[in-house]
Amino acid sequence: MDNNQLKQGILEGNIRALSKAITLVESTKPEHRRQAISLINELYDHRKSSIRLGITGIPGVGKSSFIERLGLDIIGQGLKLAVLAIDPSSTKTGGSILGDKTRMEELSRAPEAFIRPSPSSGTLGGVAARTRESMLLCEAAGFDVIIIETVGVGQSETEVINLSDIFIMLAMPGTGDELQGIKRGIMEAADLIVINKADGENMNAAKRAKKQLEIALHLFPASDKGIVPKVKLASALNNIGVNDVWKSLQNTHKELTENGWLENARKAQQAKAFQKLTEISIYEQVMQQLGREMGLEKIKADILRGNINEYAASIEIMNDLKKLLTKL
Amino acid sequence: MDNNQLKQGILEGNIRALSKAITLVESTKPEHRRQAISLINELYDHRKSSIRLGITGIPGVGKSSFIERLGLDIIGQGLKLAVLAIDPSSTKTGGSILGDKTRMEELSRAPEAFIRPSPSSGTLGGVAARTRESMLLCEAAGFDVIIIETVGVGQSETEVINLSDIFIMLAMPGTGDELQGIKRGIMEAADLIVINKADGENMNAAKRAKKQLEIALHLFPASDKGIVPKVKLASALNNIGVNDVWKSLQNTHKELTENGWLENARKAQQAKAFQKLTEISIYEQVMQQLGREMGLEKIKADILRGNINEYAASIEIMNDLKKLLTKL
């Protein structure tokens, strides 16, 4: 499909067109990048203003069941939901958390829901840039709510925090009064902590943990969002508390819209995305137009032959480029 | 200290000079980057050919005790050891796994050992590039063995895999025949899996797990290293098996040297480092010399004012640059 067909399809909410466009966004080929940038630009002003939710939680905490339950509540309200999942856990096999087809079975069958895993390995712009672009495409396709999900390891969480309006951390009662899934650093960025599996014999421990968490959250410096982080109890399995979470998320989103945080955050994200786009494309453009003149291929070969080390080579390249640009 | 003083100090094995140089490497300021690149270039041919070990393991697996025990064996042999630790776990507070001063207490007091945490947040070249540069500096300071340690979350493991000659994964017996700390994707990249805490009542479970792991490892595609991954039992606490691990690592390193893998891998790393160095410095050079002419600041302001979206802006910038470079 060319960009006209993709644009038309996406604006009609066609899932096949949306999927193809996301695949384009994920490609590292320069011609695909150019096409993707042009497509996003054309769709930019046709986007819905969506609610962007980031959700993290370690395996075992019931993240899939929770997202499914939350998702069913969202689409039950007549809204369209996209779930973008980032999975950095597998490096060599490129496996995905969505490999398991039974995950979110009911939600994945619903026509109002779109679930898409995001491979997280080696691309120029990084996972964050690509996930953001996929999100923009989903908004152009008319999705009202976007959930960005991460398995909760390392860098991916930071990226999800930066991409989402509201960041949700899932935890669960452990042995004693311990909570499982609470991670320092990440917890401080959470706008909402949901203690899942708060049912049956876990209930008392969950309630005690909730109180302690609420006290602990006051010890952290206030975030720039101007809202007080919340702690909620839920049992996705028994469908208890999830709808309350969804109501709370809608209220928080309203607060963030009204206090101006949302607009500022989106602008900052735009500026950051522009910086990243420019970094990469300036490199590509210079390589394409001056790479030969700068003798880049010869220098690379020299490095592999051991004639020059990579730092000396980098210094040489910079001096050459400096001289070339001075002519302008 | 200027580069001459740093160079002199590092070549004399002065730890203060080495620390200062690593701080320079970690800086994001353009003038510091230039100084760092120049320093590494000057030291490049004075480096020792070291053994580079990557070690990962989830919290609780006894990683610190294991590295300390292994480290004491290494320096006991008259060798100099550097431990570089990557910690991506804390995003907001910038906390470090080495914040706990009691970690590796004995090793950190030894004059033959150098232990340095590596902050993992926001820099141009990324953690991998900086850790590699710190490693090159340690080699110039005469270190024989470099251990790159990661807490075992997300991206940092991939980076450690790419930087190390031998990648070691620590696991421990769990309940029943389960092993704790084994992660799909990462496990497939391990050259050596050490089952730590193989002592007392864990012993039988550890032995059974070892057998199962050895069978499982045969199911993975062979790595390009041309060696068979090993599984070893150890108890860092009781100093059992760790010296055997060190002997095995030395043998593996000999194998990798003799079969040519090491030389090829180092060259590939050089080429990759050059690519990264060039990407970043081309961007900086173009910005410095042409940023004004391309009206970059005005475009950024326009994005923040909502006059243009970041994708349209990126397309504009590229067209401007293309025209400018055509004049050359």
PDB file of N, CA, C and O in Angstrom, chain B residues 87-153:
ATOM      1  N   ASP B  87      23.863  -0.101  36.388  1.00  0.00           N
ATOM      2  CA  ASP B  87      22.647  -0.211  37.182  1.00  0.00           C
ATOM      3  C   ASP B  87      21.526   0.642  36.623  1.00  0.00           C
ATOM      4  O   ASP B  87      21.463   1.837  36.866  1.00  0.00           O
ATOM      5  N   PRO B  88      20.624   0.041  35.862  1.00  0.00           N
ATOM      6  CA  PRO B  88      19.544   0.820  35.280  1.00  0.00           C
ATOM      7  C   PRO B  88      18.276   0.797  36.131  1.00  0.00           C
ATOM      8  O   PRO B  88      17.224   1.202  35.665  1.00  0.00           O
ATOM      9  N   SER B  89      18.365   0.361  37.383  1.00  0.00           N
ATOM     10  CA  SER B  89      17.127   0.105  38.124  1.00  0.00           C
ATOM     11  C   SER B  89      16.450   1.364  38.633  1.00  0.00           C
ATOM     12  O   SER B  89      15.245   1.428  38.749  1.00  0.00           O
ATOM     13  N   SER B  90      17.212   2.382  38.925  1.00  0.00           N
ATOM     14  CA  SER B  90      16.595   3.585  39.457  1.00  0.00           C
ATOM     15  C   SER B  90      16.576   4.694  38.420  1.00  0.00           C
ATOM     16  O   SER B  90      17.609   5.129  37.943  1.00  0.00           O
ATOM     17  N   THR B  91      15.371   5.161  38.071  1.00  0.00           N
ATOM     18  CA  THR B  91      15.292   6.167  37.020  1.00  0.00           C
ATOM     19  C   THR B  91      15.275   7.589  37.561  1.00  0.00           C
ATOM     20  O   THR B  91      15.883   8.463  36.991  1.00  0.00           O
ATOM     21  N   LYS B  92      14.577   7.773  38.674  1.00  0.00           N
ATOM     22  CA  LYS B  92      14.366   9.145  39.115  1.00  0.00           C
ATOM     23  C   LYS B  92      15.426   9.596  40.129  1.00  0.00           C
ATOM     24  O   LYS B  92      15.935  10.707  40.051  1.00  0.00           O
ATOM     25  N   THR B  93      15.741   8.704  41.063  1.00  0.00           N
ATOM     26  CA  THR B  93      16.671   9.098  42.103  1.00  0.00           C
ATOM     27  C   THR B  93      18.132   8.897  41.689  1.00  0.00           C
ATOM     28  O   THR B  93      19.026   9.403  42.331  1.00  0.00           O
ATOM     29  N   GLY B  94      18.334   8.149  40.593  1.00  0.00           N
ATOM     30  CA  GLY B  94      19.703   7.913  40.153  1.00  0.00           C
ATOM     31  C   GLY B  94      20.493   7.085  41.143  1.00  0.00           C
ATOM     32  O   GLY B  94      21.715   7.164  41.210  1.00  0.00           O
ATOM     33  N   GLY B  95      19.801   6.274  41.920  1.00  0.00           N
ATOM     34  CA  GLY B  95      20.453   5.420  42.911  1.00  0.00           C
ATOM     35  C   GLY B  95      21.324   4.370  42.254  1.00  0.00           C
ATOM     36  O   GLY B  95      21.201   4.094  41.076  1.00  0.00           O
ATOM     37  N   SER B  96      22.204   3.784  43.031  1.00  0.00           N
ATOM     38  CA  SER B  96      23.139   2.837  42.455  1.00  0.00           C
ATOM     39  C   SER B  96      23.195   1.574  43.290  1.00  0.00           C
ATOM     40  O   SER B  96      23.019   1.601  44.507  1.00  0.00           O
ATOM     41  N   ILE B  97      23.446   0.449  42.625  1.00  0.00           N
ATOM     42  CA  ILE B  97      23.565  -0.809  43.352  1.00  0.00           C
ATOM     43  C   ILE B  97      24.770  -0.789  44.278  1.00  0.00           C
ATOM     44  O   ILE B  97      24.884  -1.584  45.168  1.00  0.00           O
ATOM     45  N   LEU B  98      25.682   0.137  44.006  1.00  0.00           N
ATOM     46  CA  LEU B  98      26.858   0.207  44.859  1.00  0.00           C
ATOM     47  C   LEU B  98      26.678   1.208  45.993  1.00  0.00           C
ATOM     48  O   LEU B  98      27.605   1.497  46.724  1.00  0.00           O
ATOM     49  N   GLY B  99      25.467   1.722  46.113  1.00  0.00           N
ATOM     50  CA  GLY B  99      25.186   2.647  47.200  1.00  0.00           C
ATOM     51  C   GLY B  99      25.475   1.958  48.534  1.00  0.00           C
ATOM     52  O   GLY B  99      25.960   2.568  49.482  1.00  0.00           O
ATOM     53  N   ASP B 100      25.203   0.665  48.573  1.00  0.00           N
ATOM     54  CA  ASP B 100      25.457  -0.116  49.776  1.00  0.00           C
ATOM     55  C   ASP B 100      26.958  -0.353  49.923  1.00  0.00           C
ATOM     56  O   ASP B 100      27.559  -1.116  49.167  1.00  0.00           O
ATOM     57  N   LYS B 101      27.545   0.306  50.900  1.00  0.00           N
ATOM     58  CA  LYS B 101      29.007   0.288  51.030  1.00  0.00           C
ATOM     59  C   LYS B 101      29.544  -1.071  51.486  1.00  0.00           C
ATOM     60  O   LYS B 101      30.725  -1.337  51.397  1.00  0.00           O
ATOM     61  N   THR B 102      28.648  -1.893  52.022  1.00  0.00           N
ATOM     62  CA  THR B 102      29.122  -3.182  52.537  1.00  0.00           C
ATOM     63  C   THR B 102      29.282  -4.214  51.413  1.00  0.00           C
ATOM     64  O   THR B 102      29.790  -5.295  51.635  1.00  0.00           O
ATOM     65  N   ARG B 103      28.826  -3.835  50.202  1.00  0.00           N
ATOM     66  CA  ARG B 103      28.933  -4.741  49.076  1.00  0.00           C
ATOM     67  C   ARG B 103      30.406  -4.966  48.717  1.00  0.00           C
ATOM     68  O   ARG B 103      31.150  -4.013  48.581  1.00  0.00           O
ATOM     69  N   MET B 104      30.822  -6.209  48.576  1.00  0.00           N
ATOM     70  CA  MET B 104      32.196  -6.543  48.185  1.00  0.00           C
ATOM     71  C   MET B 104      33.224  -5.828  49.062  1.00  0.00           C
ATOM     72  O   MET B 104      34.161  -5.214  48.549  1.00  0.00           O
ATOM     73  N   GLU B 105      33.021  -5.933  50.362  1.00  0.00           N
ATOM     74  CA  GLU B 105      33.828  -5.164  51.303  1.00  0.00           C
ATOM     75  C   GLU B 105      35.320  -5.507  51.210  1.00  0.00           C
ATOM     76  O   GLU B 105      36.166  -4.619  51.129  1.00  0.00           O
ATOM     77  N   GLU B 106      35.586  -6.814  51.220  1.00  0.00           N
ATOM     78  CA  GLU B 106      36.985  -7.245  51.214  1.00  0.00           C
ATOM     79  C   GLU B 106      37.655  -6.864  49.885  1.00  0.00           C
ATOM     80  O   GLU B 106      38.764  -6.324  49.864  1.00  0.00           O
ATOM     81  N   LEU B 107      36.934  -7.124  48.788  1.00  0.00           N
ATOM     82  CA  LEU B 107      37.495  -6.838  47.470  1.00  0.00           C
ATOM     83  C   LEU B 107      37.743  -5.340  47.286  1.00  0.00           C
ATOM     84  O   LEU B 107      38.767  -4.929  46.738  1.00  0.00           O
ATOM     85  N   SER B 108      36.810  -4.527  47.777  1.00  0.00           N
ATOM     86  CA  SER B 108      36.949  -3.089  47.563  1.00  0.00           C
ATOM     87  C   SER B 108      38.118  -2.494  48.367  1.00  0.00           C
ATOM     88  O   SER B 108      38.593  -1.409  48.061  1.00  0.00           O
ATOM     89  N   ARG B 109      38.573  -3.234  49.389  1.00  0.00           N
ATOM     90  CA  ARG B 109      39.727  -2.743  50.157  1.00  0.00           C
ATOM     91  C   ARG B 109      41.057  -3.125  49.510  1.00  0.00           C
ATOM     92  O   ARG B 109      42.099  -2.570  49.844  1.00  0.00           O
ATOM     93  N   ALA B 110      41.017  -4.103  48.576  1.00  0.00           N
ATOM     94  CA  ALA B 110      42.260  -4.593  47.963  1.00  0.00           C
ATOM     95  C   ALA B 110      42.804  -3.593  46.948  1.00  0.00           C
ATOM     96  O   ALA B 110      42.050  -3.096  46.109  1.00  0.00           O
ATOM     97  N   PRO B 111      44.096  -3.253  47.036  1.00  0.00           N
ATOM     98  CA  PRO B 111      44.661  -2.272  46.109  1.00  0.00           C
ATOM     99  C   PRO B 111      44.706  -2.770  44.655  1.00  0.00           C
ATOM    100  O   PRO B 111      44.782  -1.959  43.738  1.00  0.00           O
ATOM    101  N   GLU B 112      44.632  -4.077  44.449  1.00  0.00           N
ATOM    102  CA  GLU B 112      44.675  -4.612  43.080  1.00  0.00           C
ATOM    103  C   GLU B 112      43.304  -4.576  42.416  1.00  0.00           C
ATOM    104  O   GLU B 112      43.177  -4.945  41.249  1.00  0.00           O
ATOM    105  N   ALA B 113      42.275  -4.181  43.188  1.00  0.00           N
ATOM    106  CA  ALA B 113      40.915  -4.176  42.631  1.00  0.00           C
ATOM    107  C   ALA B 113      40.387  -2.754  42.511  1.00  0.00           C
ATOM    108  O   ALA B 113      40.663  -1.898  43.351  1.00  0.00           O
ATOM    109  N   PHE B 114      39.644  -2.503  41.457  1.00  0.00           N
ATOM    110  CA  PHE B 114      39.032  -1.192  41.217  1.00  0.00           C
ATOM    111  C   PHE B 114      37.553  -1.445  40.943  1.00  0.00           C
ATOM    112  O   PHE B 114      37.204  -2.187  40.031  1.00  0.00           O
ATOM    113  N   ILE B 115      36.674  -0.869  41.771  1.00  0.00           N
ATOM    114  CA  ILE B 115      35.236  -1.092  41.604  1.00  0.00           C
ATOM    115  C   ILE B 115      34.559   0.229  41.287  1.00  0.00           C
ATOM    116  O   ILE B 115      34.750   1.212  41.989  1.00  0.00           O
ATOM    117  N   ARG B 116      33.780   0.248  40.217  1.00  0.00           N
ATOM    118  CA  ARG B 116      33.185   1.511  39.767  1.00  0.00           C
ATOM    119  C   ARG B 116      31.763   1.305  39.247  1.00  0.00           C
ATOM    120  O   ARG B 116      31.549   0.562  38.296  1.00  0.00           O
ATOM    121  N   PRO B 117      30.790   1.981  39.856  1.00  0.00           N
ATOM    122  CA  PRO B 117      29.426   1.905  39.324  1.00  0.00           C
ATOM    123  C   PRO B 117      29.290   2.816  38.113  1.00  0.00           C
ATOM    124  O   PRO B 117      29.998   3.821  38.013  1.00  0.00           O
ATOM    125  N   SER B 118      28.429   2.468  37.213  1.00  0.00           N
ATOM    126  CA  SER B 118      28.244   3.232  35.992  1.00  0.00           C
ATOM    127  C   SER B 118      26.810   3.716  35.937  1.00  0.00           C
ATOM    128  O   SER B 118      25.903   2.906  35.808  1.00  0.00           O
ATOM    129  N   PRO B 119      26.574   5.030  36.047  1.00  0.00           N
ATOM    130  CA  PRO B 119      25.190   5.493  35.958  1.00  0.00           C
ATOM    131  C   PRO B 119      24.669   5.170  34.566  1.00  0.00           C
ATOM    132  O   PRO B 119      25.431   5.181  33.610  1.00  0.00           O
ATOM    133  N   SER B 120      23.386   4.870  34.454  1.00  0.00           N
ATOM    134  CA  SER B 120      22.925   4.378  33.153  1.00  0.00           C
ATOM    135  C   SER B 120      21.930   5.306  32.486  1.00  0.00           C
ATOM    136  O   SER B 120      21.325   4.956  31.502  1.00  0.00           O
ATOM    137  N   SER B 121      21.785   6.504  33.013  1.00  0.00           N
ATOM    138  CA  SER B 121      20.739   7.334  32.420  1.00  0.00           C
ATOM    139  C   SER B 121      21.283   8.332  31.415  1.00  0.00           C
ATOM    140  O   SER B 121      22.442   8.726  31.456  1.00  0.00           O
ATOM    141  N   GLY B 122      20.405   8.712  30.534  1.00  0.00           N
ATOM    142  CA  GLY B 122      20.523   9.670  29.462  1.00  0.00           C
ATOM    143  C   GLY B 122      21.888  10.209  29.036  1.00  0.00           C
ATOM    144  O   GLY B 122      22.325  11.241  29.524  1.00  0.00           O
ATOM    145  N   THR B 123      22.540   9.560  28.105  1.00  0.00           N
ATOM    146  CA  THR B 123      23.666  10.189  27.448  1.00  0.00           C
ATOM    147  C   THR B 123      23.577   9.901  25.976  1.00  0.00           C
ATOM    148  O   THR B 123      22.882   8.993  25.552  1.00  0.00           O
ATOM    149  N   LEU B 124      24.360  10.648  25.219  1.00  0.00           N
ATOM    150  CA  LEU B 124      24.273  10.551  23.774  1.00  0.00           C
ATOM    151  C   LEU B 124      24.633   9.163  23.268  1.00  0.00           C
ATOM    152  O   LEU B 124      23.906   8.563  22.510  1.00  0.00           O
ATOM    153  N   GLY B 125      25.769   8.637  23.680  1.00  0.00           N
ATOM    154  CA  GLY B 125      26.231   7.389  23.116  1.00  0.00           C
ATOM    155  C   GLY B 125      25.595   6.156  23.724  1.00  0.00           C
ATOM    156  O   GLY B 125      25.717   5.068  23.183  1.00  0.00           O
ATOM    157  N   GLY B 126      24.919   6.317  24.848  1.00  0.00           N
ATOM    158  CA  GLY B 126      24.325   5.170  25.502  1.00  0.00           C
ATOM    159  C   GLY B 126      25.287   4.494  26.457  1.00  0.00           C
ATOM    160  O   GLY B 126      26.493   4.736  26.426  1.00  0.00           O
ATOM    161  N   VAL B 127      24.720   3.637  27.296  1.00  0.00           N
ATOM    162  CA  VAL B 127      25.501   2.952  28.320  1.00  0.00           C
ATOM    163  C   VAL B 127      26.621   2.107  27.720  1.00  0.00           C
ATOM    164  O   VAL B 127      27.744   2.080  28.214  1.00  0.00           O
ATOM    165  N   ALA B 128      26.288   1.407  26.653  1.00  0.00           N
ATOM    166  CA  ALA B 128      27.248   0.473  26.069  1.00  0.00           C
ATOM    167  C   ALA B 128      28.521   1.204  25.654  1.00  0.00           C
ATOM    168  O   ALA B 128      29.628   0.791  25.989  1.00  0.00           O
ATOM    169  N   ALA B 129      28.359   2.312  24.936  1.00  0.00           N
ATOM    170  CA  ALA B 129      29.511   3.066  24.452  1.00  0.00           C
ATOM    171  C   ALA B 129      30.371   3.544  25.614  1.00  0.00           C
ATOM    172  O   ALA B 129      31.596   3.405  25.607  1.00  0.00           O
ATOM    173  N   ARG B 130      29.718   4.069  26.656  1.00  0.00           N
ATOM    174  CA  ARG B 130      30.462   4.602  27.799  1.00  0.00           C
ATOM    175  C   ARG B 130      31.164   3.521  28.593  1.00  0.00           C
ATOM    176  O   ARG B 130      32.279   3.692  29.062  1.00  0.00           O
ATOM    177  N   THR B 131      30.469   2.395  28.765  1.00  0.00           N
ATOM    178  CA  THR B 131      31.078   1.300  29.517  1.00  0.00           C
ATOM    179  C   THR B 131      32.279   0.761  28.748  1.00  0.00           C
ATOM    180  O   THR B 131      33.316   0.448  29.330  1.00  0.00           O
ATOM    181  N   ARG B 132      32.141   0.675  27.424  1.00  0.00           N
ATOM    182  CA  ARG B 132      33.269   0.210  26.613  1.00  0.00           C
ATOM    183  C   ARG B 132      34.456   1.156  26.771  1.00  0.00           C
ATOM    184  O   ARG B 132      35.597   0.726  26.920  1.00  0.00           O
ATOM    185  N   GLU B 133      34.200   2.451  26.769  1.00  0.00           N
ATOM    186  CA  GLU B 133      35.286   3.418  26.899  1.00  0.00           C
ATOM    187  C   GLU B 133      35.947   3.325  28.276  1.00  0.00           C
ATOM    188  O   GLU B 133      37.173   3.389  28.390  1.00  0.00           O
ATOM    189  N   SER B 134      35.141   3.135  29.313  1.00  0.00           N
ATOM    190  CA  SER B 134      35.697   2.947  30.662  1.00  0.00           C
ATOM    191  C   SER B 134      36.587   1.701  30.684  1.00  0.00           C
ATOM    192  O   SER B 134      37.651   1.681  31.299  1.00  0.00           O
ATOM    193  N   MET B 135      36.141   0.680  29.991  1.00  0.00           N
ATOM    194  CA  MET B 135      36.876  -0.577  29.914  1.00  0.00           C
ATOM    195  C   MET B 135      38.226  -0.363  29.219  1.00  0.00           C
ATOM    196  O   MET B 135      39.264  -0.850  29.681  1.00  0.00           O
ATOM    197  N   LEU B 136      38.228   0.388  28.133  1.00  0.00           N
ATOM    198  CA  LEU B 136      39.478   0.664  27.416  1.00  0.00           C
ATOM    199  C   LEU B 136      40.446   1.426  28.323  1.00  0.00           C
ATOM    200  O   LEU B 136      41.656   1.165  28.322  1.00  0.00           O
ATOM    201  N   LEU B 137      39.900   2.361  29.117  1.00  0.00           N
ATOM    202  CA  LEU B 137      40.746   3.117  30.042  1.00  0.00           C
ATOM    203  C   LEU B 137      41.339   2.193  31.112  1.00  0.00           C
ATOM    204  O   LEU B 137      42.515   2.321  31.469  1.00  0.00           O
ATOM    205  N   CYS B 138      40.523   1.276  31.625  1.00  0.00           N
ATOM    206  CA  CYS B 138      41.018   0.316  32.628  1.00  0.00           C
ATOM    207  C   CYS B 138      42.144  -0.530  32.033  1.00  0.00           C
ATOM    208  O   CYS B 138      43.134  -0.831  32.706  1.00  0.00           O
ATOM    209  N   GLU B 139      41.997  -0.908  30.791  1.00  0.00           N
ATOM    210  CA  GLU B 139      43.040  -1.705  30.134  1.00  0.00           C
ATOM    211  C   GLU B 139      44.332  -0.893  30.001  1.00  0.00           C
ATOM    212  O   GLU B 139      45.428  -1.421  30.190  1.00  0.00           O
ATOM    213  N   ALA B 140      44.171   0.396  29.707  1.00  0.00           N
ATOM    214  CA  ALA B 140      45.354   1.255  29.609  1.00  0.00           C
ATOM    215  C   ALA B 140      46.019   1.413  30.979  1.00  0.00           C
ATOM    216  O   ALA B 140      47.231   1.599  31.080  1.00  0.00           O
ATOM    217  N   ALA B 141      45.217   1.309  32.038  1.00  0.00           N
ATOM    218  CA  ALA B 141      45.762   1.414  33.395  1.00  0.00           C
ATOM    219  C   ALA B 141      46.333   0.084  33.878  1.00  0.00           C
ATOM    220  O   ALA B 141      46.725  -0.047  35.033  1.00  0.00           O
ATOM    221  N   GLY B 142      46.355  -0.905  32.985  1.00  0.00           N
ATOM    222  CA  GLY B 142      47.044  -2.158  33.297  1.00  0.00           C
ATOM    223  C   GLY B 142      46.196  -3.245  33.940  1.00  0.00           C
ATOM    224  O   GLY B 142      46.729  -4.233  34.465  1.00  0.00           O
ATOM    225  N   PHE B 143      44.880  -3.108  33.894  1.00  0.00           N
ATOM    226  CA  PHE B 143      44.038  -4.150  34.481  1.00  0.00           C
ATOM    227  C   PHE B 143      44.010  -5.391  33.586  1.00  0.00           C
ATOM    228  O   PHE B 143      43.913  -5.285  32.371  1.00  0.00           O
ATOM    229  N   ASP B 144      44.125  -6.558  34.230  1.00  0.00           N
ATOM    230  CA  ASP B 144      44.204  -7.821  33.488  1.00  0.00           C
ATOM    231  C   ASP B 144      42.834  -8.424  33.230  1.00  0.00           C
ATOM    232  O   ASP B 144      42.618  -9.117  32.243  1.00  0.00           O
ATOM    233  N   VAL B 145      41.938  -8.198  34.192  1.00  0.00           N
ATOM    234  CA  VAL B 145      40.591  -8.769  34.081  1.00  0.00           C
ATOM    235  C   VAL B 145      39.582  -7.650  34.333  1.00  0.00           C
ATOM    236  O   VAL B 145      39.758  -6.846  35.250  1.00  0.00           O
ATOM    237  N   ILE B 146      38.568  -7.563  33.456  1.00  0.00           N
ATOM    238  CA  ILE B 146      37.502  -6.589  33.660  1.00  0.00           C
ATOM    239  C   ILE B 146      36.193  -7.346  33.825  1.00  0.00           C
ATOM    240  O   ILE B 146      35.844  -8.164  32.973  1.00  0.00           O
ATOM    241  N   ILE B 147      35.502  -7.095  34.914  1.00  0.00           N
ATOM    242  CA  ILE B 147      34.171  -7.667  35.074  1.00  0.00           C
ATOM    243  C   ILE B 147      33.146  -6.565  34.848  1.00  0.00           C
ATOM    244  O   ILE B 147      33.212  -5.507  35.461  1.00  0.00           O
ATOM    245  N   ILE B 148      32.230  -6.802  33.894  1.00  0.00           N
ATOM    246  CA  ILE B 148      31.126  -5.863  33.688  1.00  0.00           C
ATOM    247  C   ILE B 148      29.893  -6.527  34.280  1.00  0.00           C
ATOM    248  O   ILE B 148      29.490  -7.606  33.867  1.00  0.00           O
ATOM    249  N   GLU B 149      29.339  -5.863  35.262  1.00  0.00           N
ATOM    250  CA  GLU B 149      28.252  -6.456  36.025  1.00  0.00           C
ATOM    251  C   GLU B 149      26.946  -5.742  35.728  1.00  0.00           C
ATOM    252  O   GLU B 149      26.909  -4.529  35.574  1.00  0.00           O
ATOM    253  N   THR B 150      25.855  -6.495  35.624  1.00  0.00           N
ATOM    254  CA  THR B 150      24.545  -5.861  35.480  1.00  0.00           C
ATOM    255  C   THR B 150      23.544  -6.528  36.410  1.00  0.00           C
ATOM    256  O   THR B 150      23.645  -7.716  36.686  1.00  0.00           O
ATOM    257  N   VAL B 151      22.590  -5.736  36.894  1.00  0.00           N
ATOM    258  CA  VAL B 151      21.575  -6.298  37.784  1.00  0.00           C
ATOM    259  C   VAL B 151      20.580  -7.165  37.037  1.00  0.00           C
ATOM    260  O   VAL B 151      19.688  -7.749  37.635  1.00  0.00           O
ATOM    261  N   GLY B 152      20.745  -7.230  35.717  1.00  0.00           N
ATOM    262  CA  GLY B 152      19.923  -8.195  35.016  1.00  0.00           C
ATOM    263  C   GLY B 152      18.538  -7.713  34.680  1.00  0.00           C
ATOM    264  O   GLY B 152      17.577  -8.445  34.823  1.00  0.00           O
ATOM    265  N   VAL B 153      18.424  -6.483  34.231  1.00  0.00           N
ATOM    266  CA  VAL B 153      17.137  -6.056  33.731  1.00  0.00           C
ATOM    267  C   VAL B 153      17.300  -5.447  32.342  1.00  0.00           C
ATOM    268  O   VAL B 153      18.202  -4.660  32.099  1.00  0.00           O
TER     269      VAL B 153
END
